[in-house]
PDB file of C-alpha atoms and ligand atoms in Angstrom:
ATOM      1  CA  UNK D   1     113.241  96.301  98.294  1.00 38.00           C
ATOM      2  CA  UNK D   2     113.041  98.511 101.143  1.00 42.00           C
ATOM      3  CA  UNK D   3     111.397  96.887 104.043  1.00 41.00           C
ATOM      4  CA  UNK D   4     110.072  99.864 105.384  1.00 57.00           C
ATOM      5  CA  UNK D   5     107.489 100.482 102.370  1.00 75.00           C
ATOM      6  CA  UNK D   6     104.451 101.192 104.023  1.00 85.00           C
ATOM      7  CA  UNK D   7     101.952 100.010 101.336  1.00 97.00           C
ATOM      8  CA  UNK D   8     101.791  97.023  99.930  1.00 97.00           C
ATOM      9  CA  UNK D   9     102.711  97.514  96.124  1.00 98.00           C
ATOM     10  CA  UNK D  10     100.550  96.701  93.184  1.00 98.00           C
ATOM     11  CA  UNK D  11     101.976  95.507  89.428  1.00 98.00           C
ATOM     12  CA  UNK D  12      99.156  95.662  87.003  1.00 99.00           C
ATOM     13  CA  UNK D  13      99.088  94.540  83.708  1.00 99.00           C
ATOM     14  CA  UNK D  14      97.152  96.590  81.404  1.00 98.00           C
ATOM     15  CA  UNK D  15      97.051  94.600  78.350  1.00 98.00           C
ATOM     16  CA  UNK D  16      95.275  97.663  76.302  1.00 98.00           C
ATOM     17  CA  UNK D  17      94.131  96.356  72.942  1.00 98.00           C
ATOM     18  CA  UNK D  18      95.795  93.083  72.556  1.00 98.00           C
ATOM     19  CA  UNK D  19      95.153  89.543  72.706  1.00 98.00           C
ATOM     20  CA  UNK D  20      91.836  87.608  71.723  1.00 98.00           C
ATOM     21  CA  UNK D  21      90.635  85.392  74.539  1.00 98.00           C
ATOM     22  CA  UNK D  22      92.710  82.474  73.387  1.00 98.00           C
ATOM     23  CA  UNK D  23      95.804  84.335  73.862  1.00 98.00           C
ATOM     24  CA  UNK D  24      94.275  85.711  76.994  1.00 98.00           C
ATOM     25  CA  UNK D  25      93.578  82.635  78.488  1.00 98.00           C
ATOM     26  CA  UNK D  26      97.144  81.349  77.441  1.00 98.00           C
ATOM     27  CA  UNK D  27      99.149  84.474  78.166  1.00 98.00           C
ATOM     28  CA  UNK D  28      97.392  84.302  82.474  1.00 98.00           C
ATOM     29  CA  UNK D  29      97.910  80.508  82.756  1.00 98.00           C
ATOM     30  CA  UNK D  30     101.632  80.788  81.776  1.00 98.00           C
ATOM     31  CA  UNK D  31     101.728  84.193  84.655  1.00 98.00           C
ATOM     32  CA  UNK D  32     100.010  81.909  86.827  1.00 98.00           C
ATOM     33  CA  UNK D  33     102.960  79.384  86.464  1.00 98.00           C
ATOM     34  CA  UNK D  34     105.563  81.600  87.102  1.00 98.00           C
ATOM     35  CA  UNK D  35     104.263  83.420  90.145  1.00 98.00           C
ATOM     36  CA  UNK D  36     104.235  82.297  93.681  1.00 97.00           C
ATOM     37  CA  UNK D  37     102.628  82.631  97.001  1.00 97.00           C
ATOM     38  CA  UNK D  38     105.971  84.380  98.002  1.00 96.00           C
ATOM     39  CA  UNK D  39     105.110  86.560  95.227  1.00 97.00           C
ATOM     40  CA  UNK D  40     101.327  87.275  96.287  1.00 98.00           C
ATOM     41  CA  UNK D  41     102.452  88.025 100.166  1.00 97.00           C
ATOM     42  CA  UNK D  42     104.846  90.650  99.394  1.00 96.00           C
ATOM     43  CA  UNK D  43     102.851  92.072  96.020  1.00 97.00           C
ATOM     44  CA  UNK D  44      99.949  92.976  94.957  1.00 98.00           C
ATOM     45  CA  UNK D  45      98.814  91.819  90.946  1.00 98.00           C
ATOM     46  CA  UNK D  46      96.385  92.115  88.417  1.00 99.00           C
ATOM     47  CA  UNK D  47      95.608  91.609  84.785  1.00 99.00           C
ATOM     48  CA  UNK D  48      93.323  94.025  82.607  1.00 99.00           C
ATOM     49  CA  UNK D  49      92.381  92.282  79.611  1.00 98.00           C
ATOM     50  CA  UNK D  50      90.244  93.674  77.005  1.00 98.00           C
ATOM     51  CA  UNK D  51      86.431  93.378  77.507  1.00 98.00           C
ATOM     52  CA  UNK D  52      86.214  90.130  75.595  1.00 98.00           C
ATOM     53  CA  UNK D  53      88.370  88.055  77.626  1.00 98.00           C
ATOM     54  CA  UNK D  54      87.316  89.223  81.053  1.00 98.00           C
ATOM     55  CA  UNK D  55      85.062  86.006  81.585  1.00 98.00           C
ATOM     56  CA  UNK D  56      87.956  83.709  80.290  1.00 98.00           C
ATOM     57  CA  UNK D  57      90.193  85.228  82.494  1.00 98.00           C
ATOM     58  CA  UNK D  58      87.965  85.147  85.368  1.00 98.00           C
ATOM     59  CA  UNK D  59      87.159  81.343  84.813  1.00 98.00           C
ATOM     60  CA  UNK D  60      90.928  80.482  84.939  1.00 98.00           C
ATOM     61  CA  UNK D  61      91.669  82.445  87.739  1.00 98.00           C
ATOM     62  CA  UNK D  62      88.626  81.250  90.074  1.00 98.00           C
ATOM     63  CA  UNK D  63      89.343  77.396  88.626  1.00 97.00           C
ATOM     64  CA  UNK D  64      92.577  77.507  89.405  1.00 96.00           C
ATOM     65  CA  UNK D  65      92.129  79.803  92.660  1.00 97.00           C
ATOM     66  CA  UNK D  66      95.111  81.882  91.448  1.00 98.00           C
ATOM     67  CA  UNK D  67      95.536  85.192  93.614  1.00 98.00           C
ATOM     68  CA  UNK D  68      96.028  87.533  90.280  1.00 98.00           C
ATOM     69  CA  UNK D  69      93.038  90.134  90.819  1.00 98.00           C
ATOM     70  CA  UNK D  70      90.814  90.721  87.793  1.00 98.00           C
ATOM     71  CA  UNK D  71      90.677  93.912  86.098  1.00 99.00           C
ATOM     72  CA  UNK D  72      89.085  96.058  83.539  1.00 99.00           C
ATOM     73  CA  UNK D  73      91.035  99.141  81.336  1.00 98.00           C
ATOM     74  CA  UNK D  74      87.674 101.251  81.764  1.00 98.00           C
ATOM     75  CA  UNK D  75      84.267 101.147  82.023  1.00 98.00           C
ATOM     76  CA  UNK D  76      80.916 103.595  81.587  1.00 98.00           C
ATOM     77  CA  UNK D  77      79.310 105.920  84.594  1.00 98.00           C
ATOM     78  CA  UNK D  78      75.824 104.749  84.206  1.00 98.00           C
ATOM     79  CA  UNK D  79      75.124 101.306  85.026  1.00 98.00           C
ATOM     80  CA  UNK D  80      72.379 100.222  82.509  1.00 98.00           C
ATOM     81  CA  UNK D  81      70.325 101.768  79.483  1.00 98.00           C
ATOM     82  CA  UNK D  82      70.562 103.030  76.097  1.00 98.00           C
ATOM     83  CA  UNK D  83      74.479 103.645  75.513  1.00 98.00           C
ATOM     84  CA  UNK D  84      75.287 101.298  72.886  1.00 98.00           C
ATOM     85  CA  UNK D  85      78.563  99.708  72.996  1.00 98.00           C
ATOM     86  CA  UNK D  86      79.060 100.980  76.481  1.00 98.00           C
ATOM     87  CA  UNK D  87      80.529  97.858  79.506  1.00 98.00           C
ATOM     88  CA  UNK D  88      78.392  99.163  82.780  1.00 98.00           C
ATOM     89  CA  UNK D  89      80.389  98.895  86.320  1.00 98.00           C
ATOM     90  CA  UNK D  90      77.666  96.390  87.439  1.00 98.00           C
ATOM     91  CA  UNK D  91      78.676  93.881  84.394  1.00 98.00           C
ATOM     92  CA  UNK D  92      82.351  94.073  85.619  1.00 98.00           C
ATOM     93  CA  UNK D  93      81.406  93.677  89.043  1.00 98.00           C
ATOM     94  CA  UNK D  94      79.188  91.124  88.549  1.00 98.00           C
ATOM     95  CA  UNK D  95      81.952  89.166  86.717  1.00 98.00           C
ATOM     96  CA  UNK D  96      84.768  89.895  89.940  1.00 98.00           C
ATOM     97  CA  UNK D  97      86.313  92.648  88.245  1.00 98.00           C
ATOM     98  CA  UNK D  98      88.404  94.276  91.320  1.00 98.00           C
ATOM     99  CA  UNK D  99      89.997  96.763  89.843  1.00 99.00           C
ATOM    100  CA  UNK D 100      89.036  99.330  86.978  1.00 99.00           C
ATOM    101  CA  UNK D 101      91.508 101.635  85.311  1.00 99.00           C
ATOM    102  CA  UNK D 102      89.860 105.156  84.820  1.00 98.00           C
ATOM    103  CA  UNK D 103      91.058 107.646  82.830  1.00 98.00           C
ATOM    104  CA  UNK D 104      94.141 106.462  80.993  1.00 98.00           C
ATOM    105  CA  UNK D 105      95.637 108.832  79.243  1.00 98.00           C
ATOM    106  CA  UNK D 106      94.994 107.469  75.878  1.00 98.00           C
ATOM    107  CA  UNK D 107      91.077 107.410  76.699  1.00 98.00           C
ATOM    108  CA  UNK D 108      91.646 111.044  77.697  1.00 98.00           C
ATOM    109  CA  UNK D 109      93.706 111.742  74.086  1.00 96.00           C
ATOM    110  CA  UNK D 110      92.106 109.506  71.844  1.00 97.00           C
ATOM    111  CA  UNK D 111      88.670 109.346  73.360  1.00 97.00           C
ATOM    112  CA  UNK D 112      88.185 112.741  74.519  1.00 97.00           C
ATOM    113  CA  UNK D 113      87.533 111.943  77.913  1.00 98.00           C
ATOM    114  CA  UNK D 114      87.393 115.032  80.333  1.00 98.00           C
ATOM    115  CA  UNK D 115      88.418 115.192  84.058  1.00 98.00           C
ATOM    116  CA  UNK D 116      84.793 115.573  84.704  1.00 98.00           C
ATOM    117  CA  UNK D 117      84.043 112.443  83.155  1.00 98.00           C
ATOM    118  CA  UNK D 118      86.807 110.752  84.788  1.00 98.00           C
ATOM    119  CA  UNK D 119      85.807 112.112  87.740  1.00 98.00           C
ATOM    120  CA  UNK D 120      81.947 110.518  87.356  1.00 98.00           C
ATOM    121  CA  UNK D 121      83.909 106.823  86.378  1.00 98.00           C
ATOM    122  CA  UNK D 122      85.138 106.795  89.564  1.00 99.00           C
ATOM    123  CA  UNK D 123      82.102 106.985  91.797  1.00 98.00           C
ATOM    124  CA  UNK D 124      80.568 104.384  89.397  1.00 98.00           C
ATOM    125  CA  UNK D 125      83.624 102.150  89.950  1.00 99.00           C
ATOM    126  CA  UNK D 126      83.438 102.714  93.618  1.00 98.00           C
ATOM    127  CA  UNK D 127      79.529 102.586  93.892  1.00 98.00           C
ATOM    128  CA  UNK D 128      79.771  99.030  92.539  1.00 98.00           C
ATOM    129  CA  UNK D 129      82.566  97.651  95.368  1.00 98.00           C
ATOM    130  CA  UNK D 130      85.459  97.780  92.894  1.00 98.00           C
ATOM    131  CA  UNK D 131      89.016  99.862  93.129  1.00 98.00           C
ATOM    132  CA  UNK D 132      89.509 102.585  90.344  1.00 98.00           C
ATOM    133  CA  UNK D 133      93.199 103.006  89.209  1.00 99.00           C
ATOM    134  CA  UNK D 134      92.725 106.687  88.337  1.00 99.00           C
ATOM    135  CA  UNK D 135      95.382 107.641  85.929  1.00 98.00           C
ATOM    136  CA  UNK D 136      96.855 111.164  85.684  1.00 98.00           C
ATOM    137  CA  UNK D 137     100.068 112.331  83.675  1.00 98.00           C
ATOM    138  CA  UNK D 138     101.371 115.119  81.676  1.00 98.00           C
ATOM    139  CA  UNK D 139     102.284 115.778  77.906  1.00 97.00           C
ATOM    140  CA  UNK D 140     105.918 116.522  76.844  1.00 96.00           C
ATOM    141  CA  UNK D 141     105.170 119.809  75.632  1.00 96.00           C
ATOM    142  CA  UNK D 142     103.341 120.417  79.819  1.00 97.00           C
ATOM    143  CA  UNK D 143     106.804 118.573  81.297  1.00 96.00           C
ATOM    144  CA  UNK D 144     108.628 121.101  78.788  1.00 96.00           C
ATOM    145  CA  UNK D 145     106.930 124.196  79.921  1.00 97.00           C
ATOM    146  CA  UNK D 146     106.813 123.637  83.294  1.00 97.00           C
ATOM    147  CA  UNK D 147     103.331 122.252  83.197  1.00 98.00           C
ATOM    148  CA  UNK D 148     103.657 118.710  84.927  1.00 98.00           C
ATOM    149  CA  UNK D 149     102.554 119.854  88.312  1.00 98.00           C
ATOM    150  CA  UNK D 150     100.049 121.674  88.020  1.00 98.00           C
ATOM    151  CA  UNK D 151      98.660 118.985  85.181  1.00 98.00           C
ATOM    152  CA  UNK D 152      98.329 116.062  87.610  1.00 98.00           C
ATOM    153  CA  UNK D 153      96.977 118.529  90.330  1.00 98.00           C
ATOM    154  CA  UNK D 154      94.044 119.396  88.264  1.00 98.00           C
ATOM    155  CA  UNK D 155      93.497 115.617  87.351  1.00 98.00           C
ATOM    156  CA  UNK D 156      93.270 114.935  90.745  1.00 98.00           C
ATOM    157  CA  UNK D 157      91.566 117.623  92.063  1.00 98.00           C
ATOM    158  CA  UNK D 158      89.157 116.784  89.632  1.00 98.00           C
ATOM    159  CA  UNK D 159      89.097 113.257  89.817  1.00 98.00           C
ATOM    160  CA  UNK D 160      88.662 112.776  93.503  1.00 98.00           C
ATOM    161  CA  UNK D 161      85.853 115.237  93.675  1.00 98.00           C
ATOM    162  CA  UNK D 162      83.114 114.354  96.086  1.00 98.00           C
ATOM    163  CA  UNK D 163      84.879 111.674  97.080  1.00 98.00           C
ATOM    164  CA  UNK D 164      85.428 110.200 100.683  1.00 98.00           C
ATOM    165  CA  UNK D 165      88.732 110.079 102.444  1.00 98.00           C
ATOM    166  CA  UNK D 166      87.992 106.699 103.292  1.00 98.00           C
ATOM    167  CA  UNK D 167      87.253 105.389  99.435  1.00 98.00           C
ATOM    168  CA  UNK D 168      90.304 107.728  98.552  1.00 98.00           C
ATOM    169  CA  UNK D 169      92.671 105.946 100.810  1.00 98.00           C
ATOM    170  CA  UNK D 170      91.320 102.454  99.384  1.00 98.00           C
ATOM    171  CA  UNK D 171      91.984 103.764  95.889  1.00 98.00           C
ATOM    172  CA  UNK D 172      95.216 103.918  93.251  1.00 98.00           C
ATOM    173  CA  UNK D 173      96.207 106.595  91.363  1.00 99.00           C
ATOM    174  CA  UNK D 174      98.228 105.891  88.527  1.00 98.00           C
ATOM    175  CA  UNK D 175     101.031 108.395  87.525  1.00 98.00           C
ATOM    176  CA  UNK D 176     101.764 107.907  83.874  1.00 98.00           C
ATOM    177  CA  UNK D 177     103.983 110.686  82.083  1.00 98.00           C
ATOM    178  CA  UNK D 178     102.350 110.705  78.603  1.00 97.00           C
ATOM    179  CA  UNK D 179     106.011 110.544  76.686  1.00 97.00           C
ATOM    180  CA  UNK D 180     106.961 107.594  78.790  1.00 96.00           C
ATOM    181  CA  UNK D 181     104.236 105.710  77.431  1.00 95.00           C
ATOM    182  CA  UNK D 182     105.099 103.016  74.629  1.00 94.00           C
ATOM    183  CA  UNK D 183     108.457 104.972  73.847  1.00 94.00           C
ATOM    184  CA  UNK D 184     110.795 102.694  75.722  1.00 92.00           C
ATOM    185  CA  UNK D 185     111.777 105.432  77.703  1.00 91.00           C
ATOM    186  CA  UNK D 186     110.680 106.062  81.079  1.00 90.00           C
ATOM    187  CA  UNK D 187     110.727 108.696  84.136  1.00 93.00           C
ATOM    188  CA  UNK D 188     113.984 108.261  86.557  1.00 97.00           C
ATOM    189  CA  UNK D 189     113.384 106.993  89.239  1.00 97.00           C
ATOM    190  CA  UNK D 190     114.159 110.913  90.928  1.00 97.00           C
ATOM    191  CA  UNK D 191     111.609 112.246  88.547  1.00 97.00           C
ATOM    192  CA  UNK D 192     108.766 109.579  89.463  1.00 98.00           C
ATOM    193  CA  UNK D 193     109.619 110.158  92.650  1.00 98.00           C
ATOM    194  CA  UNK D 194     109.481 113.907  92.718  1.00 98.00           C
ATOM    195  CA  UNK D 195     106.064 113.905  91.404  1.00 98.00           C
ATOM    196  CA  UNK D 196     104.128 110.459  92.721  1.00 98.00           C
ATOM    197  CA  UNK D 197     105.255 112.352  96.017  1.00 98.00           C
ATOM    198  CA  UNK D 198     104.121 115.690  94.937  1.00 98.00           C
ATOM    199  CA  UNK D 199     100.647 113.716  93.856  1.00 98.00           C
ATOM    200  CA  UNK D 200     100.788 112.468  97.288  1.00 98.00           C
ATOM    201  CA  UNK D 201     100.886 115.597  98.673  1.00 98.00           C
ATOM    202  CA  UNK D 202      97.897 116.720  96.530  1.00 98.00           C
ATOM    203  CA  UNK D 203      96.082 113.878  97.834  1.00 98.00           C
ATOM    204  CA  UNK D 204      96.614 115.209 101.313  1.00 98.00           C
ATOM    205  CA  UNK D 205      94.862 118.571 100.393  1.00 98.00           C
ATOM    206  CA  UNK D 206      91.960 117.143  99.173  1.00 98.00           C
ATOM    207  CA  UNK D 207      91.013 114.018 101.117  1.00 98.00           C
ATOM    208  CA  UNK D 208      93.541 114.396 104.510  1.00 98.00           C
ATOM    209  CA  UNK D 209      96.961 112.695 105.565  1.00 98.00           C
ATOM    210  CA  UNK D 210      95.551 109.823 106.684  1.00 98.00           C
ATOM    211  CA  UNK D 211      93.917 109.268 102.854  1.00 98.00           C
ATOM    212  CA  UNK D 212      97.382 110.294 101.388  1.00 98.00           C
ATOM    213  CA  UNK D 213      99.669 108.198 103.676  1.00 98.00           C
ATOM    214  CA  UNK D 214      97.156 105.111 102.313  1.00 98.00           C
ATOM    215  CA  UNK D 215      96.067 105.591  99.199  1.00 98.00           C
ATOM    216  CA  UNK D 216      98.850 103.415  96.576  1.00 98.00           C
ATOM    217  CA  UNK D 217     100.198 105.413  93.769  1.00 98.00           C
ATOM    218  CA  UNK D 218     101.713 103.289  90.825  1.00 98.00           C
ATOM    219  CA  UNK D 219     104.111 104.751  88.476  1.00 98.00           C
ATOM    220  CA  UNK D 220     103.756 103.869  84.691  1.00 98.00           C
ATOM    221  CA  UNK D 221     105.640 104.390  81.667  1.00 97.00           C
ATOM    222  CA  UNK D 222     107.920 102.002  80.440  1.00 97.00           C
ATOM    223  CA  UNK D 223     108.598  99.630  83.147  1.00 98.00           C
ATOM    224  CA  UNK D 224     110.617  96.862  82.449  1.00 98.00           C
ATOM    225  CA  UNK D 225     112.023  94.168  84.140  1.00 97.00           C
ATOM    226  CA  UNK D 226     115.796  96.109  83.960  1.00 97.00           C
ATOM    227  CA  UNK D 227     114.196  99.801  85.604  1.00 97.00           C
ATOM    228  CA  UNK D 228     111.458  98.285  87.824  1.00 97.00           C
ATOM    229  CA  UNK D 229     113.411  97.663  91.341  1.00 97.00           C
ATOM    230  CA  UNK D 230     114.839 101.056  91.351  1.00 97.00           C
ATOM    231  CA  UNK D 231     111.308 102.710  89.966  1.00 97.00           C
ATOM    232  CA  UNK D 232     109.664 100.795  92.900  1.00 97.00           C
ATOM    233  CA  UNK D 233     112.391 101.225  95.350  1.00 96.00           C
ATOM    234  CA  UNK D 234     111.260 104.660  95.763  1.00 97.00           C
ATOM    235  CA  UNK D 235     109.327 106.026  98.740  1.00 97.00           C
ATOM    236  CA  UNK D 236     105.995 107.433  96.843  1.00 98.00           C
ATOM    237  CA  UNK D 237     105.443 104.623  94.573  1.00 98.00           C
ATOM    238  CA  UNK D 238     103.887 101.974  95.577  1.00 98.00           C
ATOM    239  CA  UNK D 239     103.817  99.910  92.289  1.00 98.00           C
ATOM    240  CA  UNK D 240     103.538  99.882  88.214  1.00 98.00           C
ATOM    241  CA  UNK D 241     101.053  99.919  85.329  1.00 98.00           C
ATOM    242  CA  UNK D 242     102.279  98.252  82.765  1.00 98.00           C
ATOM    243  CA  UNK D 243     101.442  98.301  79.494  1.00 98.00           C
ATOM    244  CA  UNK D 244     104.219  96.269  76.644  1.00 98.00           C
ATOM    245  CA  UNK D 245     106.367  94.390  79.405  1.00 98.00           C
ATOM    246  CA  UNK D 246     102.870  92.799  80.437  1.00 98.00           C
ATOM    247  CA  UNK D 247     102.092  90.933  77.133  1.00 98.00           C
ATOM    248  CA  UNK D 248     105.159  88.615  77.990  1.00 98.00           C
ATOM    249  CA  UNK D 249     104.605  86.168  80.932  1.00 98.00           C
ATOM    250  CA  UNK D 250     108.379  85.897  81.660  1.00 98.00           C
ATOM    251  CA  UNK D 251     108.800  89.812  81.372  1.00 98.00           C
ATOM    252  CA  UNK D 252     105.761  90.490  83.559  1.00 98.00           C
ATOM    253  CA  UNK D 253     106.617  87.859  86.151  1.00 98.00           C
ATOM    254  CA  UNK D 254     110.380  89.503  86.462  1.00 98.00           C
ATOM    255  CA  UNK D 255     108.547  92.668  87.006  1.00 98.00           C
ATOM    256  CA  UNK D 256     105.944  91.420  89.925  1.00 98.00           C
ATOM    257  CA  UNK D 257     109.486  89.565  91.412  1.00 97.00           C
ATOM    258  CA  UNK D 258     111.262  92.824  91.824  1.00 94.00           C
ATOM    259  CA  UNK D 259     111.116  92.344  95.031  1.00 86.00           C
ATOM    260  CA  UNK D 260     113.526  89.363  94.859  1.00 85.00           C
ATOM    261  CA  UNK D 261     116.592  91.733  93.500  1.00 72.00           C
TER     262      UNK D 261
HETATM  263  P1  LIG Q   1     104.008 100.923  78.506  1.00 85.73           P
HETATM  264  O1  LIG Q   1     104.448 100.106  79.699  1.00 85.73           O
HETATM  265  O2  LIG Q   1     103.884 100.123  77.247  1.00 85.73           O
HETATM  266  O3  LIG Q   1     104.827 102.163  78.375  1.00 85.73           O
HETATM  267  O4  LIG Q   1     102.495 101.415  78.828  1.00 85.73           O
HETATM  268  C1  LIG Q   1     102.241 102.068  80.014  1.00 85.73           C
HETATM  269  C2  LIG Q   1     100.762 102.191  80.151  1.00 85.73           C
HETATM  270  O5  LIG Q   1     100.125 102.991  79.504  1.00 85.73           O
HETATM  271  C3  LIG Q   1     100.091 101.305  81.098  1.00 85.73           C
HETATM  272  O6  LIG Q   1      98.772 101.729  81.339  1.00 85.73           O
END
């Protein structure tokens, strides 16, 4: 790891739709086993469990005073009245959610979720205390057709409107190439680089330096235990979401101990 990484990273585990509380519960005491303190000082980690198992998760972890930080995979802008099957921010936050993904690129495909809507997530996440991880990323047929930049520019753009340098430079963005998600094959570590740094740049633009230099951008997209030193070796990214490899204890531990290769 290089030791001149100026933010700390941060491995999250987004657990998407998968696992009943049981398993939950299970799957974060076995994670808790296998980390360390040395693990914790150097690296940042959290778990985003479905809805269901948030307060099971959150019981364990405060129990057994384990440093994993709780998190949510999304959450609605408004934070109480008639939206039925809608999670408000103030229920997360209320249950020491830290960290809320936002926009993840299957809630933007499957869900229909526009940058604008993103966009509002964000200042409901932040209005409540809590960190979005704002997740941006491009198609194949945009990386094919030239498209990628100019993709995750208008995400963020869009995403960070209205908001202030300082909550920008407390925030995460999430850089997620759409055909590196689930399909076992991920960005090189050049390519991640190329554009976490161009997102970085973006950043700069629209909230300062100072709010690009801080704010942590993850890479996601396949990260496995085998790709995740070299993905996180890299000057612009500053950790991983991780979707598969973080249903495994062992394979999510190996990830959060990158640092140790
Ligand atoms: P995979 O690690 O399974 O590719 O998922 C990435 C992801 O979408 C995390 O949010």
């Amino acid at each position: 790891m290089p030791t001149d990484h100026p933010r700390k990273p941060l491995i999250s585990g987004n657990w998407k739709m998968h696992h009943n509380h049981f398993e939950a519960l299970q799957l974060v005491q076995k994670l808790a086993f296998r980390l360390s303190d040395d693990d914790y000082d150097v690296t940042d980690v959290s778990v985003h469990p479905p809805f269901t198992d948030l307060r099971t998760v959150q019981t364990t972890l405060d129990v057994d005073k384990v440093p994993i930080k709780l998190g949510a995979q999304n959450c609605y802008f408004e934070d109480k009245g008639a939206f039925t099957g809608e999670v408000s921010p103030a229920m997360l936050a209320k249950l020491d959610v830290a960290l809320v993904i936002v926009g993840h690129s299957e809630r933007r495909e499957a869900f229909g979720e526009s940058d604008e809507l993103v966009n509002k997530k964000v200042h409901a996440v932040l209005r409540h205390g809590m960190t979005p991880i704002m997740c941006v990323g491009e198609t194949l047929d945009e990386r094919d057709s030239g498209n990628t930049e100019a993709k995750v520019a208008g995400q963020v753009r869009a995403g960070l409107a209205g908001v202030s340098a300082e909550a920008v430079a407390a925030m995460v963005i999430a850089y997620e190439p759409i055909w590196a998600i689930g399909t076992g094959r991920n960005a090189t570590p050049e390519d991640a680089q190329a554009t976490t740094s161009y997102i970085r740049g973006v950043v700069a633009e629209v909230a300062g330096t100072d709010a690009a230099a801080a704010v942590r951008i993850q890479y996601g997209g396949s990260v496995k235990p085998a790709n995740a030193a070299e993905l996180m070796a890299q000057p612009d990214i500053d950790g991983a979401l991780v979707g598969g490899a973080s249903l495994e204890a062992d394979e999510f531990a190996a990830i959060v101990q990158f640092h140790r290769h």
